[in-house]
Structures are given as structure tokens and as C-alpha cells.
GROMACS .gro file of C-alpha atoms in nm:
model
  307
    1MET     CA    1  -0.685   5.166  -9.079
    2SER     CA    2  -0.939   5.038  -8.827
    3LEU     CA    3  -1.034   4.675  -8.778
    4THR     CA    4  -1.351   4.549  -8.609
    5VAL     CA    5  -1.332   4.210  -8.436
    6VAL     CA    6  -1.648   4.023  -8.332
    7GLY     CA    7  -1.616   3.711  -8.120
    8THR     CA    8  -1.596   3.557  -7.775
    9MET     CA    9  -1.400   3.665  -7.470
   10ALA     CA   10  -1.404   3.378  -7.227
   11PHE     CA   11  -1.249   3.152  -6.966
   12ASP     CA   12  -1.074   2.833  -7.076
   13GLU     CA   13  -0.942   2.542  -6.873
   14ILE     CA   14  -0.709   2.322  -7.073
   15GLU     CA   15  -0.529   1.994  -7.020
   16THR     CA   16  -0.258   1.874  -7.261
   17PRO     CA   17   0.015   1.608  -7.234
   18PHE     CA   18   0.236   1.897  -7.111
   19GLY     CA   19   0.020   1.993  -6.815
   20LYS     CA   20  -0.289   2.178  -6.699
   21SER     CA   21  -0.353   2.547  -6.748
   22GLY     CA   22  -0.599   2.612  -6.468
   23LYS     CA   23  -0.863   2.875  -6.545
   24ILE     CA   24  -0.720   3.119  -6.801
   25ILE     CA   25  -0.845   3.382  -7.045
   26GLY     CA   26  -0.946   3.266  -7.393
   27GLY     CA   27  -1.208   3.328  -7.660
   28SER     CA   28  -1.183   3.391  -8.033
   29ALA     CA   29  -1.194   3.772  -8.011
   30THR     CA   30  -0.927   3.770  -7.740
   31TYR     CA   31  -0.678   3.575  -7.953
   32ILE     CA   32  -0.760   3.772  -8.270
   33ALA     CA   33  -0.710   4.105  -8.089
   34TRP     CA   34  -0.380   4.007  -7.928
   35ALA     CA   35  -0.243   3.896  -8.266
   36ALA     CA   36  -0.382   4.175  -8.486
   37SER     CA   37  -0.280   4.454  -8.246
   38ASN     CA   38   0.081   4.397  -8.348
   39PHE     CA   39  -0.006   4.534  -8.693
   40VAL     CA   40  -0.301   4.773  -8.673
   41LYS     CA   41  -0.470   5.009  -8.430
   42PRO     CA   42  -0.737   5.063  -8.323
   43ILE     CA   43  -0.891   4.719  -8.289
   44ASN     CA   44  -1.264   4.771  -8.238
   45GLN     CA   45  -1.367   4.482  -8.012
   46VAL     CA   46  -1.726   4.351  -8.006
   47SER     CA   47  -1.799   4.085  -7.745
   48VAL     CA   48  -1.976   4.008  -7.418
   49VAL     CA   49  -1.840   3.911  -7.075
   50GLY     CA   50  -1.981   3.860  -6.727
   51GLU     CA   51  -1.892   4.055  -6.417
   52ASP     CA   52  -1.638   3.780  -6.336
   53PHE     CA   53  -1.414   3.882  -6.627
   54PRO     CA   54  -1.100   4.045  -6.479
   55GLN     CA   55  -1.064   4.422  -6.527
   56SER     CA   56  -0.689   4.364  -6.556
   57GLU     CA   57  -0.750   4.166  -6.879
   58LEU     CA   58  -0.959   4.448  -7.025
   59ASP     CA   59  -0.689   4.698  -6.927
   60ALA     CA   60  -0.419   4.484  -7.092
   61LEU     CA   61  -0.614   4.482  -7.420
   62LYS     CA   62  -0.676   4.855  -7.394
   63ASN     CA   63  -0.301   4.910  -7.356
   64LYS     CA   64  -0.250   4.719  -7.684
   65GLY     CA   65  -0.477   4.963  -7.869
   66VAL     CA   66  -0.799   4.764  -7.840
   67ALA     CA   67  -1.116   4.976  -7.812
   68LEU     CA   68  -1.372   4.818  -7.577
   69ASP     CA   69  -1.681   5.033  -7.648
   70GLY     CA   70  -1.846   4.728  -7.808
   71VAL     CA   71  -1.773   4.489  -7.521
   72GLN     CA   72  -2.085   4.436  -7.308
   73ILE     CA   73  -2.026   4.363  -6.939
   74LYS     CA   74  -2.327   4.182  -6.792
   75GLN     CA   75  -2.354   4.244  -6.419
   76GLY     CA   76  -2.462   3.947  -6.212
   77GLU     CA   77  -2.376   3.702  -6.493
   78LYS     CA   78  -2.086   3.471  -6.576
   79SER     CA   79  -1.856   3.475  -6.879
   80PHE     CA   80  -1.849   3.196  -7.137
   81TYR     CA   81  -1.647   2.898  -7.011
   82TRP     CA   82  -1.490   2.606  -7.197
   83SER     CA   83  -1.283   2.317  -7.070
   84GLY     CA   84  -1.104   2.063  -7.287
   85LYS     CA   85  -0.843   1.788  -7.289
   86TYR     CA   86  -0.605   1.730  -7.582
   87HIS     CA   87  -0.487   1.387  -7.693
   88MET     CA   88  -0.120   1.304  -7.747
   89ASP     CA   89  -0.127   1.411  -8.115
   90MET     CA   90  -0.247   1.760  -8.005
   91ASN     CA   91  -0.484   1.770  -8.303
   92THR     CA   92  -0.778   1.596  -8.138
   93ARG     CA   93  -0.944   1.700  -7.815
   94ASP     CA   94  -1.240   1.621  -7.594
   95SER     CA   95  -1.463   1.900  -7.468
   96LEU     CA   96  -1.514   1.844  -7.097
   97ALA     CA   97  -1.744   2.139  -7.027
   98THR     CA   98  -1.911   2.419  -7.222
   99GLU     CA   99  -2.103   2.685  -7.031
  100LEU     CA  100  -2.254   2.950  -7.261
  101ASN     CA  101  -2.355   3.184  -6.977
  102VAL     CA  102  -2.363   3.543  -7.120
  103LEU     CA  103  -2.314   3.406  -7.472
  104ALA     CA  104  -2.655   3.235  -7.465
  105ASP     CA  105  -2.843   3.554  -7.548
  106PHE     CA  106  -2.561   3.770  -7.689
  107LYS     CA  107  -2.692   4.050  -7.912
  108PRO     CA  108  -2.391   4.246  -8.039
  109VAL     CA  109  -2.425   4.621  -8.073
  110ILE     CA  110  -2.194   4.808  -8.310
  111PRO     CA  111  -2.109   5.145  -8.149
  112GLU     CA  112  -2.122   5.459  -8.363
  113SER     CA  113  -1.744   5.496  -8.314
  114TYR     CA  114  -1.690   5.162  -8.495
  115GLN     CA  115  -1.892   5.261  -8.804
  116GLY     CA  116  -1.682   5.302  -9.116
  117SER     CA  117  -1.428   5.040  -9.005
  118GLU     CA  118  -1.244   4.922  -9.317
  119PHE     CA  119  -1.188   4.563  -9.209
  120LEU     CA  120  -1.418   4.323  -9.024
  121ILE     CA  121  -1.355   3.976  -8.891
  122LEU     CA  122  -1.643   3.765  -8.761
  123GLY     CA  123  -1.519   3.507  -8.514
  124ASN     CA  124  -1.691   3.172  -8.471
  125LEU     CA  125  -2.040   3.263  -8.342
  126THR     CA  126  -2.393   3.165  -8.445
  127PRO     CA  127  -2.469   3.266  -8.807
  128GLN     CA  128  -2.763   3.473  -8.675
  129VAL     CA  129  -2.528   3.680  -8.459
  130GLN     CA  130  -2.283   3.721  -8.749
  131MET     CA  131  -2.569   3.841  -8.972
  132SER     CA  132  -2.693   4.086  -8.709
  133VAL     CA  133  -2.347   4.250  -8.712
  134LEU     CA  134  -2.352   4.285  -9.091
  135ASP     CA  135  -2.703   4.433  -9.077
  136GLN     CA  136  -2.586   4.705  -8.836
  137LEU     CA  137  -2.305   4.834  -9.058
  138LYS     CA  138  -2.389   5.157  -9.243
  139VAL     CA  139  -2.098   5.119  -9.483
  140ARG     CA  140  -1.972   4.781  -9.604
  141PRO     CA  141  -1.612   4.722  -9.495
  142LYS     CA  142  -1.340   4.686  -9.757
  143LEU     CA  143  -1.297   4.322  -9.653
  144ILE     CA  144  -1.514   4.088  -9.443
  145VAL     CA  145  -1.355   3.769  -9.307
  146MET     CA  146  -1.553   3.505  -9.120
  147ASP     CA  147  -1.485   3.187  -8.928
  148THR     CA  148  -1.739   2.914  -8.863
  149MET     CA  149  -1.750   2.552  -8.747
  150ASN     CA  150  -1.909   2.213  -8.811
  151PHE     CA  151  -2.170   2.264  -8.535
  152TRP     CA  152  -2.338   2.551  -8.727
  153MET     CA  153  -2.333   2.342  -9.045
  154GLU     CA  154  -2.536   2.082  -8.856
  155VAL     CA  155  -2.787   2.303  -8.672
  156ALA     CA  156  -2.806   2.632  -8.867
  157LEU     CA  157  -2.704   2.558  -9.226
  158ASP     CA  158  -2.967   2.782  -9.391
  159ASP     CA  159  -2.858   3.082  -9.183
  160LEU     CA  160  -2.493   3.002  -9.245
  161LEU     CA  161  -2.546   2.998  -9.622
  162LYS     CA  162  -2.709   3.344  -9.603
  163VAL     CA  163  -2.404   3.487  -9.423
  164LEU     CA  164  -2.165   3.322  -9.670
  165LYS     CA  165  -2.323   3.525  -9.951
  166LYS     CA  166  -2.216   3.847  -9.776
  167VAL     CA  167  -1.852   3.778  -9.686
  168ASP     CA  168  -1.525   3.794  -9.882
  169VAL     CA  169  -1.310   3.537  -9.702
  170LEU     CA  170  -1.418   3.219  -9.523
  171MET     CA  171  -1.187   3.035  -9.283
  172VAL     CA  172  -1.257   2.670  -9.199
  173ASN     CA  173  -1.050   2.360  -9.124
  174ASP     CA  174  -1.022   2.070  -9.367
  175GLY     CA  175  -1.294   1.863  -9.197
  176GLU     CA  176  -1.536   2.157  -9.204
  177ALA     CA  177  -1.458   2.227  -9.571
  178ARG     CA  178  -1.541   1.867  -9.656
  179GLN     CA  179  -1.861   1.876  -9.450
  180LEU     CA  180  -1.983   2.204  -9.598
  181SER     CA  181  -1.912   2.101  -9.958
  182GLY     CA  182  -1.977   1.727  -9.950
  183GLU     CA  183  -1.646   1.680 -10.135
  184TYR     CA  184  -1.341   1.492 -10.007
  185SER     CA  185  -1.094   1.660 -10.243
  186LEU     CA  186  -1.010   1.998 -10.092
  187VAL     CA  187  -0.970   2.149 -10.440
  188LYS     CA  188  -1.323   2.042 -10.534
  189ALA     CA  189  -1.449   2.146 -10.191
  190ALA     CA  190  -1.298   2.493 -10.236
  191ARG     CA  191  -1.465   2.538 -10.574
  192LYS     CA  192  -1.807   2.449 -10.429
  193ILE     CA  193  -1.768   2.671 -10.122
  194MET     CA  194  -1.655   2.974 -10.326
  195ALA     CA  195  -1.966   2.927 -10.540
  196MET     CA  196  -2.165   2.984 -10.217
  197GLY     CA  197  -2.039   3.343 -10.190
  198PRO     CA  198  -1.686   3.396 -10.054
  199ARG     CA  199  -1.430   3.506 -10.313
  200TYR     CA  200  -1.147   3.363 -10.103
  201LEU     CA  201  -1.129   3.047  -9.896
  202ILE     CA  202  -0.870   2.957  -9.635
  203ILE     CA  203  -0.856   2.595  -9.526
  204LYS     CA  204  -0.660   2.551  -9.203
  205LYS     CA  205  -0.481   2.219  -9.157
  206GLY     CA  206  -0.333   2.267  -8.810
  207GLU     CA  207   0.029   2.152  -8.789
  208HIS     CA  208   0.021   2.094  -9.167
  209GLY     CA  209  -0.024   2.461  -9.257
  210ALA     CA  210  -0.299   2.635  -9.452
  211LEU     CA  211  -0.433   2.659  -9.808
  212LEU     CA  212  -0.557   2.980  -9.972
  213PHE     CA  213  -0.795   2.950 -10.269
  214TYR     CA  214  -0.898   3.227 -10.509
  215GLU     CA  215  -1.061   3.159 -10.849
  216ASN     CA  216  -0.829   2.898 -11.004
  217HIS     CA  217  -0.531   2.987 -10.785
  218VAL     CA  218  -0.405   2.794 -10.483
  219PHE     CA  219  -0.134   2.897 -10.236
  220PHE     CA  220   0.004   2.680  -9.956
  221ALA     CA  221   0.166   2.808  -9.637
  222PRO     CA  222   0.345   2.562  -9.408
  223ALA     CA  223   0.325   2.561  -9.030
  224MET     CA  224   0.646   2.622  -8.839
  225PRO     CA  225   0.798   2.293  -8.716
  226LEU     CA  226   0.834   2.346  -8.340
  227ASP     CA  227   1.014   2.147  -8.072
  228ASP     CA  228   0.715   2.161  -7.840
  229VAL     CA  229   0.350   2.246  -7.889
  230TYR     CA  230   0.211   2.320  -7.542
  231ASP     CA  231  -0.142   2.435  -7.625
  232PRO     CA  232  -0.308   2.453  -7.970
  233THR     CA  233  -0.615   2.636  -7.828
  234GLY     CA  234  -0.660   2.967  -8.004
  235ALA     CA  235  -0.400   2.894  -8.274
  236GLY     CA  236  -0.663   2.924  -8.550
  237ASP     CA  237  -0.792   3.255  -8.411
  238THR     CA  238  -0.435   3.384  -8.370
  239PHE     CA  239  -0.372   3.286  -8.732
  240ALA     CA  240  -0.683   3.483  -8.830
  241GLY     CA  241  -0.563   3.783  -8.628
  242GLY     CA  242  -0.224   3.786  -8.797
  243PHE     CA  243  -0.387   3.744  -9.138
  244ILE     CA  244  -0.641   4.028  -9.103
  245GLY     CA  245  -0.391   4.243  -8.912
  246HIS     CA  246  -0.144   4.239  -9.201
  247LEU     CA  247  -0.418   4.314  -9.455
  248ALA     CA  248  -0.550   4.604  -9.247
  249LYS     CA  249  -0.197   4.742  -9.203
  250THR     CA  250  -0.117   4.732  -9.575
  251LYS     CA  251  -0.473   4.806  -9.698
  252ASP     CA  252  -0.395   4.573  -9.989
  253ILE     CA  253  -0.648   4.292 -10.043
  254SER     CA  254  -0.494   4.146 -10.359
  255PHE     CA  255  -0.434   3.772 -10.385
  256GLU     CA  256  -0.058   3.837 -10.381
  257ASN     CA  257  -0.077   4.025 -10.051
  258MET     CA  258  -0.308   3.761  -9.906
  259LYS     CA  259  -0.025   3.513  -9.960
  260THR     CA  260   0.193   3.728  -9.737
  261ALA     CA  261  -0.092   3.762  -9.487
  262ILE     CA  262  -0.123   3.382  -9.466
  263ILE     CA  263   0.248   3.359  -9.378
  264VAL     CA  264   0.207   3.633  -9.116
  265GLY     CA  265  -0.091   3.443  -8.973
  266SER     CA  266   0.109   3.120  -8.960
  267ALA     CA  267   0.394   3.298  -8.784
  268MET     CA  268   0.160   3.441  -8.519
  269ALA     CA  269  -0.004   3.100  -8.466
  270SER     CA  270   0.340   2.944  -8.414
  271PHE     CA  271   0.393   3.177  -8.116
  272CYS     CA  272   0.050   3.103  -7.971
  273VAL     CA  273   0.107   2.729  -7.928
  274GLU     CA  274   0.435   2.774  -7.739
  275LYS     CA  275   0.260   2.844  -7.406
  276PHE     CA  276  -0.085   2.808  -7.254
  277GLY     CA  277  -0.355   3.055  -7.357
  278THR     CA  278  -0.250   3.407  -7.458
  279GLU     CA  279   0.065   3.403  -7.243
  280ARG     CA  280   0.314   3.386  -7.532
  281LEU     CA  281   0.125   3.642  -7.741
  282ARG     CA  282   0.159   3.895  -7.458
  283GLU     CA  283   0.538   3.862  -7.455
  284ILE     CA  284   0.637   3.888  -7.820
  285THR     CA  285   0.802   4.195  -7.969
  286GLN     CA  286   0.819   4.328  -8.324
  287GLU     CA  287   1.174   4.184  -8.336
  288ASP     CA  288   1.038   3.840  -8.245
  289ILE     CA  289   0.779   3.864  -8.523
  290SER     CA  290   1.036   3.976  -8.782
  291ALA     CA  291   1.272   3.692  -8.684
  292ARG     CA  292   0.992   3.433  -8.704
  293LEU     CA  293   0.884   3.564  -9.045
  294GLU     CA  294   1.245   3.530  -9.163
  295GLN     CA  295   1.237   3.167  -9.044
  296PHE     CA  296   0.928   3.114  -9.261
  297VAL     CA  297   1.108   3.260  -9.562
  298GLN     CA  298   1.394   3.015  -9.506
  299LEU     CA  299   1.148   2.730  -9.456
  300VAL     CA  300   1.006   2.759  -9.807
  301ASN     CA  301   1.298   2.917  -9.995
  302PHE     CA  302   1.485   2.702 -10.247
  303ASP     CA  303   1.679   2.731 -10.572
  304ILE     CA  304   1.615   2.495 -10.857
  305ASP     CA  305   1.768   2.453 -11.201
  306LEU     CA  306   1.512   2.329 -11.447
  307VAL     CA  307   1.678   2.108 -11.712
   0.00000   0.00000   0.00000
């Protein structure tokens, strides 16, 4: 029931209308692991950090069932760092600083102990790095999920298209889906993107939920209406972690079960935004998750008499 996660482990510094975080732990692989570890163990982590990355953070992940054999620690170097400021709507943000540091020449190595992992999620990294991971796998996982972003569509489109041919599920936001496909209608965009390789497409729409496309089927999952959104950073990765975590737990990759996985992902993301960084994800219990999932059921449940 193993899951391999490839992505960044980093430092973030975030400012929102609710305050400033100071320097905290972030990164796509960090959020994915914290979310997915509620559903499946082990999580096989593949990432790179500098010697400045706290041992206490690595220990906390290890205690959640995250294997760190694939995490490179570069002595004498600094971890990836990102700083950003969110606008009042919490959907738009300005990047204030991006320091690649150890990420600049990251060459992931898949340890022998990770081989045979049934599920793989490729966090947002260069398409070349994502491809190098796929090339190292001796056995193709049961399901490969990948995330990408508009930047790679602009500077590495050819490489991105090669990776798309090899994955099962692509996750992008609505702007990225439109950019990749050249279509404004998300339904038309989905059709074009699935023709590029992925059998499933998830289009994330932030506070407006997420869409799941498969062949001619579409499923919509809402986002939980919350009193306060403190920090949207990592919400998409937390969503991905909940999604792949549920699939790895159930070992069922049918469209019907992916619908459930989307709801699980949305529930996990709704926790993430309630505090800065990974703070809220560290606190939640199985009871919290069950209660939040029940709220989602109530959110979309209705009776109707067709006349």
C-alpha cells in the first residue's frame, strides 16, 4: 500500500491580510506527505534539503510514517526558500523572493526500498526532473499523478508534453488548464488535455472547488465554506495528498472512487488553510477528518422530487 511522493521540502515566508508567518516549513512534498499520511503508510519521500533544514521537522515526518531514504541532505547548502504576499481576496499573490538553492541542481534518486511502490505523485518540479523519476522506476506504479504549473508551460513545454504521455492523472488550476489547451471553456480544455496523455484531469478552482474529468464524465466537488482563510499556501498540495492518500488506502482507481478521493482531498485542503503552513495539518485527528467529511456530505446532499 506504499505511496511515493516527489517534490519540494522548503522554507516559506508568508504575509496575508491576517498576519505574517515568519520563516516556516513548506514545500509541495511536505504538504502532500502530511495529508496523505493520515490514510496510508509508508510514504516514500523523495526530495532535497540543505543543512539548514531542521532535524525536528524530519523527525516529525518520520513519526507520521514518512520514509526519508530518498531525501537528500546537502551539507554546506541552503534549502529552497519562497516568500509571498497574498491580496485581500486570498486567491492572488505576489512572489517577493524565490531562492532555488539546493533545488537548482536537484537530481532525485529513487532508493531500492521505494521500488515497486504502487502509487506515485509527482509534485510541481521541472518536467525533466519528473521524467528522471519515471525513468528510474523498474515497475510502473498502479497510478501516477502529477502536478505542474504555468511556468513550465512557458519554458519547457516540449518536455512537459513528454511527461504527460506517461501519467494517469494531471492536476492543474483553471488558468493553467486554459493555457495548456488554448481553450477558455474548461470542458473543451479538459478534452484537449486528456488527448495529450492523462486519462484523468483534475482542475482546481481554489475556493470554488475542483472538477474531475474522465472520458465524457465530469464530477464537481465544492470547497468547504470557511469563516476564515488564514493561509492558502499548500492547499493544492494538501488536496493532492488527501486525494492520492485515499486512493492508495483503498487501492481502487475507478472513476467512482476518484469522486470520493476528490472530496477527501477537498476536506484535507479545508484544514490546511485554517492556519499558517503545516500547523493545522499537524493537529488534526481521524475524528476531525471524519467530521469534516460528514460536513462535505451535508454540503452537497439534497432531496428532489422530479415532476
